[in-house]
Amino acid sequence: MPNLPPIKRFTTRSGARIYRIAFDFMPNLSGRVYLLLGAGAPVLVDAGSPAATETIWAGLSTVGAEFGESFRPEDLRRILVTHAHVDHYGGLAEIVRRTGAEIGVHALDRRVVSAGLERLMIAEHAFRAFLRRAGVAEADRSRLLEGFGRTKRRLESVPVDLLLEEGRDIDGVRVFHTPGHSPGHVCLLVDDVLLAGDHILSRTITQQWPESIAPYTGLGHYLESLDKVKGIPDISLVMGGHEPPVHDVYDRIESIRASHMRRIDRVLAVLRDSPQPLTIDEITGRLYDRQTAFHAFLALTDVAARVEYLDERGRLAVANLDEIRDEEVPAYRYQVA
Ligand SMILES: [Zn+2]
Ligand SMILES: [Zn+2]
């Protein structure tokens, strides 16, 4: 297990306190939730994975004991969820049982939280069709599909109490809808500090998915959401769901954008170098080693997001129109337009 960073206090420009609590999520990946005090009622931003609840609860208790806050975990009034991925909302049910806190999430991620099984079945249906269109062989399809649902199937659904709409202010927190990594992803601004979920991370380029799996994801939305954050003036600190804080978010946004442009260029280069048109699976195979099912899944969906982005902008041609006319769910073969 990696060493988790200790609980740390950050103070915003107007004196609100943000406590960062880290938890183990996967090997080599820890997550973070944030307790906000002094802006309004006590708020927790994100709820961690189901297995993280005891770590988070201990962290919430520490804030009262070690930082001189008159706060007990039971005082929590709201949990605002940046996006409905397991490491951000998986702990909701248990924390709500202990505190009675209200849950806030964006409408586009709402039913993943409140009706998880329904959304999982719909997402798996879209994912199955996507794998065929992407040209993935049958044996790999079932392996990828199995990995897609594994963690989500066990999650307990919980009712959502309030919707995090663009521009809304809740307990001193301003909501910005930043779709891309997730349809209902939000960034939450507290004075000059932005709690950015997985939208902007300090080291990693945020995972992308094609809109053909989930509407309102997609690289186009993601890049627009980066622009939205760039337009927020005077952010002095960004803290995300993983990794250390970002101190110069405007600079970080430029390097994330440049990285995406390089990744897009790599897809175009692979297609130009190939004597025949390629499926998304074939493009992925030329760009990445895919040792584990998890890496294969991330690589495939990331490349698919880039192909979709290029296709939506008229940069690609589809070569196998006969198959698309004759087959129910054909694989698409792309070349540069
Ligand atoms: Zn995420
Ligand atoms: Zn995450």
CSV table of C-alpha atoms and ligand atoms in Angstrom, one decimal:
chain,number,residue,atom,x,y,z
A,1,MET,CA,0.0,0.0,0.0
A,2,PRO,CA,1.3,3.5,-0.8
A,3,ASN,CA,1.8,5.9,2.1
A,4,LEU,CA,-1.3,8.1,2.4
A,5,PRO,CA,-0.6,11.8,2.9
A,6,PRO,CA,-1.8,13.0,6.3
A,7,ILE,CA,-4.9,15.1,6.8
A,8,LYS,CA,-4.1,18.6,5.8
A,9,ARG,CA,-5.9,21.9,6.2
A,10,PHE,CA,-6.1,24.5,3.5
A,11,THR,CA,-7.6,28.0,4.1
A,12,THR,CA,-9.4,29.9,1.4
A,13,ARG,CA,-9.2,33.6,0.9
A,14,SER,CA,-12.2,34.4,3.1
A,15,GLY,CA,-11.1,32.0,5.9
A,16,ALA,CA,-13.1,28.8,5.1
A,17,ARG,CA,-11.2,25.7,6.0
A,18,ILE,CA,-10.8,22.7,3.6
A,19,TYR,CA,-9.5,19.5,5.2
A,20,ARG,CA,-8.1,16.9,2.8
A,21,ILE,CA,-8.6,13.3,3.8
A,22,ALA,CA,-6.8,10.6,1.7
A,23,PHE,CA,-7.8,7.0,1.3
A,24,ASP,CA,-6.5,3.9,-0.5
A,25,PHE,CA,-8.4,3.0,-3.6
A,26,MET,CA,-6.4,0.7,-5.9
A,27,PRO,CA,-2.8,-0.4,-5.9
A,28,ASN,CA,-0.9,2.8,-6.8
A,29,LEU,CA,-4.0,5.0,-6.7
A,30,SER,CA,-5.2,6.8,-3.6
A,31,GLY,CA,-8.3,9.0,-3.5
A,32,ARG,CA,-9.2,12.2,-1.7
A,33,VAL,CA,-12.3,13.7,-0.1
A,34,TYR,CA,-12.6,17.2,1.3
A,35,LEU,CA,-14.4,18.5,4.4
A,36,LEU,CA,-15.4,22.1,4.1
A,37,LEU,CA,-16.0,24.1,7.3
A,38,GLY,CA,-16.7,27.7,7.8
A,39,ALA,CA,-18.3,28.5,4.5
A,40,GLY,CA,-21.8,27.3,5.4
A,41,ALA,CA,-23.1,24.1,7.0
A,42,PRO,CA,-20.4,21.4,7.1
A,43,VAL,CA,-20.0,19.8,3.7
A,44,LEU,CA,-18.1,16.8,2.5
A,45,VAL,CA,-17.0,16.9,-1.2
A,46,ASP,CA,-17.1,13.3,-2.5
A,47,ALA,CA,-17.6,10.2,-0.4
A,48,GLY,CA,-14.7,7.8,-1.4
A,49,SER,CA,-15.1,4.2,-2.4
A,50,PRO,CA,-17.2,1.8,-0.2
A,51,ALA,CA,-14.0,0.3,1.4
A,52,ALA,CA,-12.8,3.8,2.4
A,53,THR,CA,-15.5,4.7,4.8
A,54,GLU,CA,-13.7,3.8,8.0
A,55,THR,CA,-10.6,5.8,6.8
A,56,ILE,CA,-12.7,8.8,6.0
A,57,TRP,CA,-14.7,8.5,9.2
A,58,ALA,CA,-11.5,8.5,11.2
A,59,GLY,CA,-10.3,11.5,9.2
A,60,LEU,CA,-13.4,13.4,10.0
A,61,SER,CA,-13.0,12.6,13.7
A,62,THR,CA,-9.4,13.8,13.6
A,63,VAL,CA,-10.4,17.3,12.3
A,64,GLY,CA,-12.2,17.9,15.6
A,65,ALA,CA,-9.5,16.4,17.8
A,66,GLU,CA,-6.3,17.7,16.2
A,67,PHE,CA,-7.3,20.9,14.4
A,68,GLY,CA,-9.4,22.5,17.1
A,69,GLU,CA,-12.7,22.5,15.1
A,70,SER,CA,-15.9,22.0,17.1
A,71,PHE,CA,-16.9,19.5,14.4
A,72,ARG,CA,-17.9,15.9,14.8
A,73,PRO,CA,-18.5,13.6,11.8
A,74,GLU,CA,-22.2,13.3,12.8
A,75,ASP,CA,-22.5,17.1,12.1
A,76,LEU,CA,-22.0,16.6,8.4
A,77,ARG,CA,-25.0,18.3,6.6
A,78,ARG,CA,-24.3,17.7,2.9
A,79,ILE,CA,-22.2,15.5,0.7
A,80,LEU,CA,-21.6,17.1,-2.8
A,81,VAL,CA,-20.5,14.6,-5.3
A,82,THR,CA,-18.1,15.7,-8.1
A,83,HIS,CA,-19.1,12.8,-10.3
A,84,ALA,CA,-20.6,9.3,-10.1
A,85,HIS,CA,-17.5,7.1,-10.3
A,86,VAL,CA,-17.1,4.5,-7.6
A,87,ASP,CA,-14.1,6.2,-5.9
A,88,HIS,CA,-16.2,9.4,-5.5
A,89,TYR,CA,-19.7,8.3,-4.6
A,90,GLY,CA,-19.3,4.6,-3.5
A,91,GLY,CA,-19.2,5.5,0.2
A,92,LEU,CA,-22.4,7.6,0.1
A,93,ALA,CA,-24.9,5.0,1.5
A,94,GLU,CA,-22.9,4.3,4.7
A,95,ILE,CA,-21.9,7.9,5.4
A,96,VAL,CA,-25.5,9.0,4.9
A,97,ARG,CA,-26.7,6.2,7.3
A,98,ARG,CA,-24.3,7.6,10.0
A,99,THR,CA,-25.0,11.3,9.5
A,100,GLY,CA,-28.3,11.8,7.7
A,101,ALA,CA,-26.4,14.2,5.3
A,102,GLU,CA,-28.2,15.3,2.1
A,103,ILE,CA,-26.6,14.3,-1.2
A,104,GLY,CA,-26.0,16.7,-4.0
A,105,VAL,CA,-25.1,15.6,-7.5
A,106,HIS,CA,-25.5,16.9,-11.1
A,107,ALA,CA,-28.7,15.8,-12.9
A,108,LEU,CA,-26.7,13.9,-15.6
A,109,ASP,CA,-25.0,11.7,-12.9
A,110,ARG,CA,-28.0,11.5,-10.7
A,111,ARG,CA,-29.5,8.1,-11.6
A,112,VAL,CA,-26.1,6.4,-11.4
A,113,VAL,CA,-26.3,7.3,-7.7
A,114,SER,CA,-30.0,6.7,-7.1
A,115,ALA,CA,-30.7,3.8,-9.5
A,116,GLY,CA,-27.3,2.2,-10.1
A,117,LEU,CA,-28.4,-1.1,-11.5
A,118,GLU,CA,-30.6,0.5,-14.1
A,119,ARG,CA,-27.8,2.7,-15.2
A,120,LEU,CA,-25.3,-0.2,-15.2
A,121,MET,CA,-27.5,-2.2,-17.5
A,122,ILE,CA,-28.0,0.6,-19.9
A,123,ALA,CA,-24.2,1.4,-19.8
A,124,GLU,CA,-23.3,-2.2,-20.4
A,125,HIS,CA,-25.7,-2.4,-23.3
A,126,ALA,CA,-24.1,0.7,-24.9
A,127,PHE,CA,-20.6,-0.8,-24.1
A,128,ARG,CA,-21.4,-4.1,-25.8
A,129,ALA,CA,-22.4,-2.3,-29.0
A,130,PHE,CA,-19.4,0.0,-28.7
A,131,LEU,CA,-17.0,-3.0,-28.5
A,132,ARG,CA,-18.4,-4.5,-31.7
A,133,ARG,CA,-18.3,-1.2,-33.5
A,134,ALA,CA,-14.7,-0.8,-32.3
A,135,GLY,CA,-13.8,-4.2,-33.9
A,136,VAL,CA,-12.9,-6.0,-30.6
A,137,ALA,CA,-12.6,-9.8,-31.0
A,138,GLU,CA,-15.3,-11.8,-29.2
A,139,ALA,CA,-13.0,-13.3,-26.5
A,140,ASP,CA,-11.7,-9.8,-25.5
A,141,ARG,CA,-15.3,-8.4,-25.6
A,142,SER,CA,-16.5,-10.6,-22.8
A,143,ARG,CA,-13.3,-10.0,-20.7
A,144,LEU,CA,-13.7,-6.2,-21.1
A,145,LEU,CA,-17.5,-6.3,-20.4
A,146,GLU,CA,-16.9,-8.3,-17.2
A,147,GLY,CA,-14.4,-5.7,-16.0
A,148,PHE,CA,-16.7,-2.9,-16.9
A,149,GLY,CA,-19.5,-4.0,-14.4
A,150,ARG,CA,-17.5,-5.6,-11.7
A,151,THR,CA,-17.2,-2.8,-9.1
A,152,LYS,CA,-20.4,-1.1,-10.0
A,153,ARG,CA,-22.7,-4.1,-9.5
A,154,ARG,CA,-22.1,-4.2,-5.7
A,155,LEU,CA,-22.9,-0.5,-5.1
A,156,GLU,CA,-25.8,0.5,-3.0
A,157,SER,CA,-28.1,3.1,-4.6
A,158,VAL,CA,-29.1,6.2,-2.5
A,159,PRO,CA,-31.7,8.9,-3.2
A,160,VAL,CA,-30.3,12.3,-4.3
A,161,ASP,CA,-31.6,15.3,-2.4
A,162,LEU,CA,-30.4,18.3,-4.4
A,163,LEU,CA,-29.1,18.8,-7.9
A,164,LEU,CA,-25.8,20.6,-8.5
A,165,GLU,CA,-26.8,22.9,-11.4
A,166,GLU,CA,-24.4,25.2,-13.2
A,167,GLY,CA,-24.0,28.5,-11.3
A,168,ARG,CA,-25.8,27.3,-8.1
A,169,ASP,CA,-24.4,28.4,-4.8
A,170,ILE,CA,-24.7,25.9,-1.9
A,171,ASP,CA,-23.1,26.6,1.5
A,172,GLY,CA,-20.5,28.9,0.0
A,173,VAL,CA,-19.7,26.5,-2.9
A,174,ARG,CA,-20.2,27.6,-6.5
A,175,VAL,CA,-21.1,24.8,-9.0
A,176,PHE,CA,-19.5,24.6,-12.4
A,177,HIS,CA,-20.7,21.8,-14.7
A,178,THR,CA,-17.6,20.3,-16.4
A,179,PRO,CA,-18.7,17.3,-18.4
A,180,GLY,CA,-16.3,15.0,-20.2
A,181,HIS,CA,-14.7,12.6,-17.8
A,182,SER,CA,-18.3,11.9,-16.6
A,183,PRO,CA,-21.6,13.4,-18.0
A,184,GLY,CA,-22.5,15.2,-14.7
A,185,HIS,CA,-19.0,16.0,-13.6
A,186,VAL,CA,-18.9,19.3,-11.6
A,187,CYS,CA,-16.0,21.4,-10.2
A,188,LEU,CA,-16.8,23.2,-6.9
A,189,LEU,CA,-15.3,26.7,-6.2
A,190,VAL,CA,-14.9,27.8,-2.6
A,191,ASP,CA,-13.5,31.4,-2.8
A,192,ASP,CA,-10.2,31.0,-4.6
A,193,VAL,CA,-9.9,27.2,-4.2
A,194,LEU,CA,-11.4,24.8,-6.8
A,195,LEU,CA,-12.3,21.2,-5.9
A,196,ALA,CA,-11.9,19.7,-9.3
A,197,GLY,CA,-12.8,16.0,-8.9
A,198,ASP,CA,-11.1,14.2,-11.7
A,199,HIS,CA,-11.4,17.0,-14.2
A,200,ILE,CA,-8.0,18.4,-13.6
A,201,LEU,CA,-5.2,16.3,-11.9
A,202,SER,CA,-1.7,17.4,-11.2
A,203,ARG,CA,0.1,14.4,-12.8
A,204,THR,CA,-2.3,12.3,-14.8
A,205,ILE,CA,-4.2,13.2,-17.9
A,206,THR,CA,-7.8,12.5,-17.0
A,207,GLN,CA,-9.3,9.3,-18.6
A,208,GLN,CA,-11.6,10.0,-21.6
A,209,TRP,CA,-14.6,8.0,-22.9
A,210,PRO,CA,-16.5,8.3,-26.1
A,211,GLU,CA,-20.0,9.7,-26.2
A,212,SER,CA,-21.1,6.6,-28.0
A,213,ILE,CA,-20.9,4.9,-24.6
A,214,ALA,CA,-22.2,7.7,-22.5
A,215,PRO,CA,-23.7,11.0,-23.8
A,216,TYR,CA,-22.0,14.1,-22.4
A,217,THR,CA,-18.7,12.4,-22.0
A,218,GLY,CA,-16.3,12.7,-25.0
A,219,LEU,CA,-13.2,14.7,-25.6
A,220,GLY,CA,-15.0,17.6,-27.2
A,221,HIS,CA,-17.0,18.2,-24.0
A,222,TYR,CA,-13.9,17.7,-21.9
A,223,LEU,CA,-11.9,20.3,-23.8
A,224,GLU,CA,-14.8,22.8,-23.5
A,225,SER,CA,-14.9,22.1,-19.8
A,226,LEU,CA,-11.2,22.9,-19.5
A,227,ASP,CA,-12.0,26.2,-21.2
A,228,LYS,CA,-14.7,26.8,-18.7
A,229,VAL,CA,-12.2,26.5,-15.8
A,230,LYS,CA,-9.7,28.6,-17.6
A,231,GLY,CA,-12.3,31.4,-17.6
A,232,ILE,CA,-12.7,31.4,-13.8
A,233,PRO,CA,-10.5,34.2,-12.6
A,234,ASP,CA,-8.0,34.1,-9.7
A,235,ILE,CA,-8.0,30.4,-8.8
A,236,SER,CA,-5.0,30.0,-6.5
A,237,LEU,CA,-5.3,26.3,-5.8
A,238,VAL,CA,-6.9,23.3,-7.4
A,239,MET,CA,-7.4,20.1,-5.4
A,240,GLY,CA,-8.6,16.9,-7.2
A,241,GLY,CA,-9.8,13.5,-6.3
A,242,HIS,CA,-6.3,12.1,-6.6
A,243,GLU,CA,-2.7,13.3,-6.6
A,244,PRO,CA,-1.2,16.5,-5.1
A,245,PRO,CA,-2.8,19.9,-5.5
A,246,VAL,CA,-2.3,22.0,-8.7
A,247,HIS,CA,-0.8,25.5,-7.9
A,248,ASP,CA,-1.0,27.0,-11.4
A,249,VAL,CA,-4.2,25.7,-12.9
A,250,TYR,CA,-4.0,28.0,-16.0
A,251,ASP,CA,-0.6,26.6,-16.9
A,252,ARG,CA,-1.7,23.0,-16.1
A,253,ILE,CA,-4.8,23.4,-18.4
A,254,GLU,CA,-2.4,24.4,-21.3
A,255,SER,CA,-0.2,21.3,-20.8
A,256,ILE,CA,-3.3,19.0,-20.6
A,257,ARG,CA,-4.6,20.5,-23.8
A,258,ALA,CA,-1.3,20.1,-25.5
A,259,SER,CA,-1.1,16.5,-24.4
A,260,HIS,CA,-4.5,15.8,-25.9
A,261,MET,CA,-3.5,17.4,-29.2
A,262,ARG,CA,-0.4,15.2,-29.3
A,263,ARG,CA,-2.5,12.1,-28.6
A,264,ILE,CA,-4.9,13.1,-31.4
A,265,ASP,CA,-2.0,13.5,-33.8
A,266,ARG,CA,-0.7,10.0,-32.9
A,267,VAL,CA,-4.1,8.6,-34.0
A,268,LEU,CA,-3.8,10.4,-37.3
A,269,ALA,CA,-0.2,9.3,-37.7
A,270,VAL,CA,-1.2,5.6,-37.2
A,271,LEU,CA,-4.0,5.9,-39.7
A,272,ARG,CA,-1.7,7.6,-42.3
A,273,ASP,CA,1.0,5.0,-41.8
A,274,SER,CA,-1.4,2.1,-42.3
A,275,PRO,CA,-1.9,0.7,-45.9
A,276,GLN,CA,-5.5,-0.2,-45.0
A,277,PRO,CA,-8.2,1.4,-42.9
A,278,LEU,CA,-8.2,0.5,-39.2
A,279,THR,CA,-10.7,-0.3,-36.5
A,280,ILE,CA,-10.5,1.5,-33.1
A,281,ASP,CA,-9.2,-1.8,-31.6
A,282,GLU,CA,-6.4,-2.0,-34.3
A,283,ILE,CA,-5.5,1.7,-33.7
A,284,THR,CA,-5.3,1.0,-29.9
A,285,GLY,CA,-3.1,-2.1,-30.6
A,286,ARG,CA,-0.6,0.0,-32.5
A,287,LEU,CA,-0.4,2.7,-29.8
A,288,TYR,CA,-0.4,0.7,-26.5
A,289,ASP,CA,0.7,-2.5,-24.8
A,290,ARG,CA,-2.3,-4.0,-23.3
A,291,GLN,CA,-1.0,-6.4,-20.6
A,292,THR,CA,-3.9,-6.2,-18.2
A,293,ALA,CA,-7.7,-6.2,-18.9
A,294,PHE,CA,-7.9,-2.9,-17.0
A,295,HIS,CA,-5.2,-1.2,-19.2
A,296,ALA,CA,-6.8,-2.7,-22.3
A,297,PHE,CA,-10.1,-1.1,-21.2
A,298,LEU,CA,-8.6,2.3,-20.5
A,299,ALA,CA,-6.6,2.4,-23.7
A,300,LEU,CA,-9.5,1.3,-25.9
A,301,THR,CA,-11.9,3.9,-24.5
A,302,ASP,CA,-9.4,6.6,-24.5
A,303,VAL,CA,-8.4,6.0,-28.2
A,304,ALA,CA,-12.1,5.7,-29.0
A,305,ALA,CA,-12.7,9.2,-27.5
A,306,ARG,CA,-10.0,10.5,-29.8
A,307,VAL,CA,-11.3,8.8,-32.9
A,308,GLU,CA,-14.8,10.1,-32.2
A,309,TYR,CA,-13.5,13.6,-31.6
A,310,LEU,CA,-11.7,13.5,-35.0
A,311,ASP,CA,-14.7,11.9,-36.7
A,312,GLU,CA,-17.1,14.5,-35.3
A,313,ARG,CA,-14.9,17.2,-36.8
A,314,GLY,CA,-14.8,15.7,-40.3
A,315,ARG,CA,-11.2,14.5,-40.1
A,316,LEU,CA,-11.9,10.8,-40.7
A,317,ALA,CA,-13.6,8.8,-43.4
A,318,VAL,CA,-15.3,5.4,-42.9
A,319,ALA,CA,-14.0,2.9,-45.5
A,320,ASN,CA,-16.2,-0.2,-45.1
A,321,LEU,CA,-19.7,1.1,-46.1
A,322,ASP,CA,-20.7,-2.3,-47.5
A,323,GLU,CA,-20.4,-3.9,-44.1
A,324,ILE,CA,-22.1,-1.0,-42.4
A,325,ARG,CA,-25.0,-1.4,-44.8
A,326,ASP,CA,-25.3,-5.2,-44.5
A,327,GLU,CA,-24.4,-6.0,-40.9
A,328,GLU,CA,-26.4,-5.3,-37.7
A,329,VAL,CA,-23.5,-4.1,-35.6
A,330,PRO,CA,-20.5,-3.8,-37.9
A,331,ALA,CA,-16.9,-2.7,-36.9
A,332,TYR,CA,-16.1,0.7,-38.4
A,333,ARG,CA,-12.9,1.0,-40.4
A,334,TYR,CA,-11.3,4.5,-40.4
A,335,GLN,CA,-8.9,6.3,-42.6
A,336,VAL,CA,-7.9,10.0,-42.7
A,337,ALA,CA,-10.4,12.0,-44.7
B,1,ZN,ZN,-13.5,9.6,-12.2
B,2,ZN,ZN,-11.4,9.4,-9.4
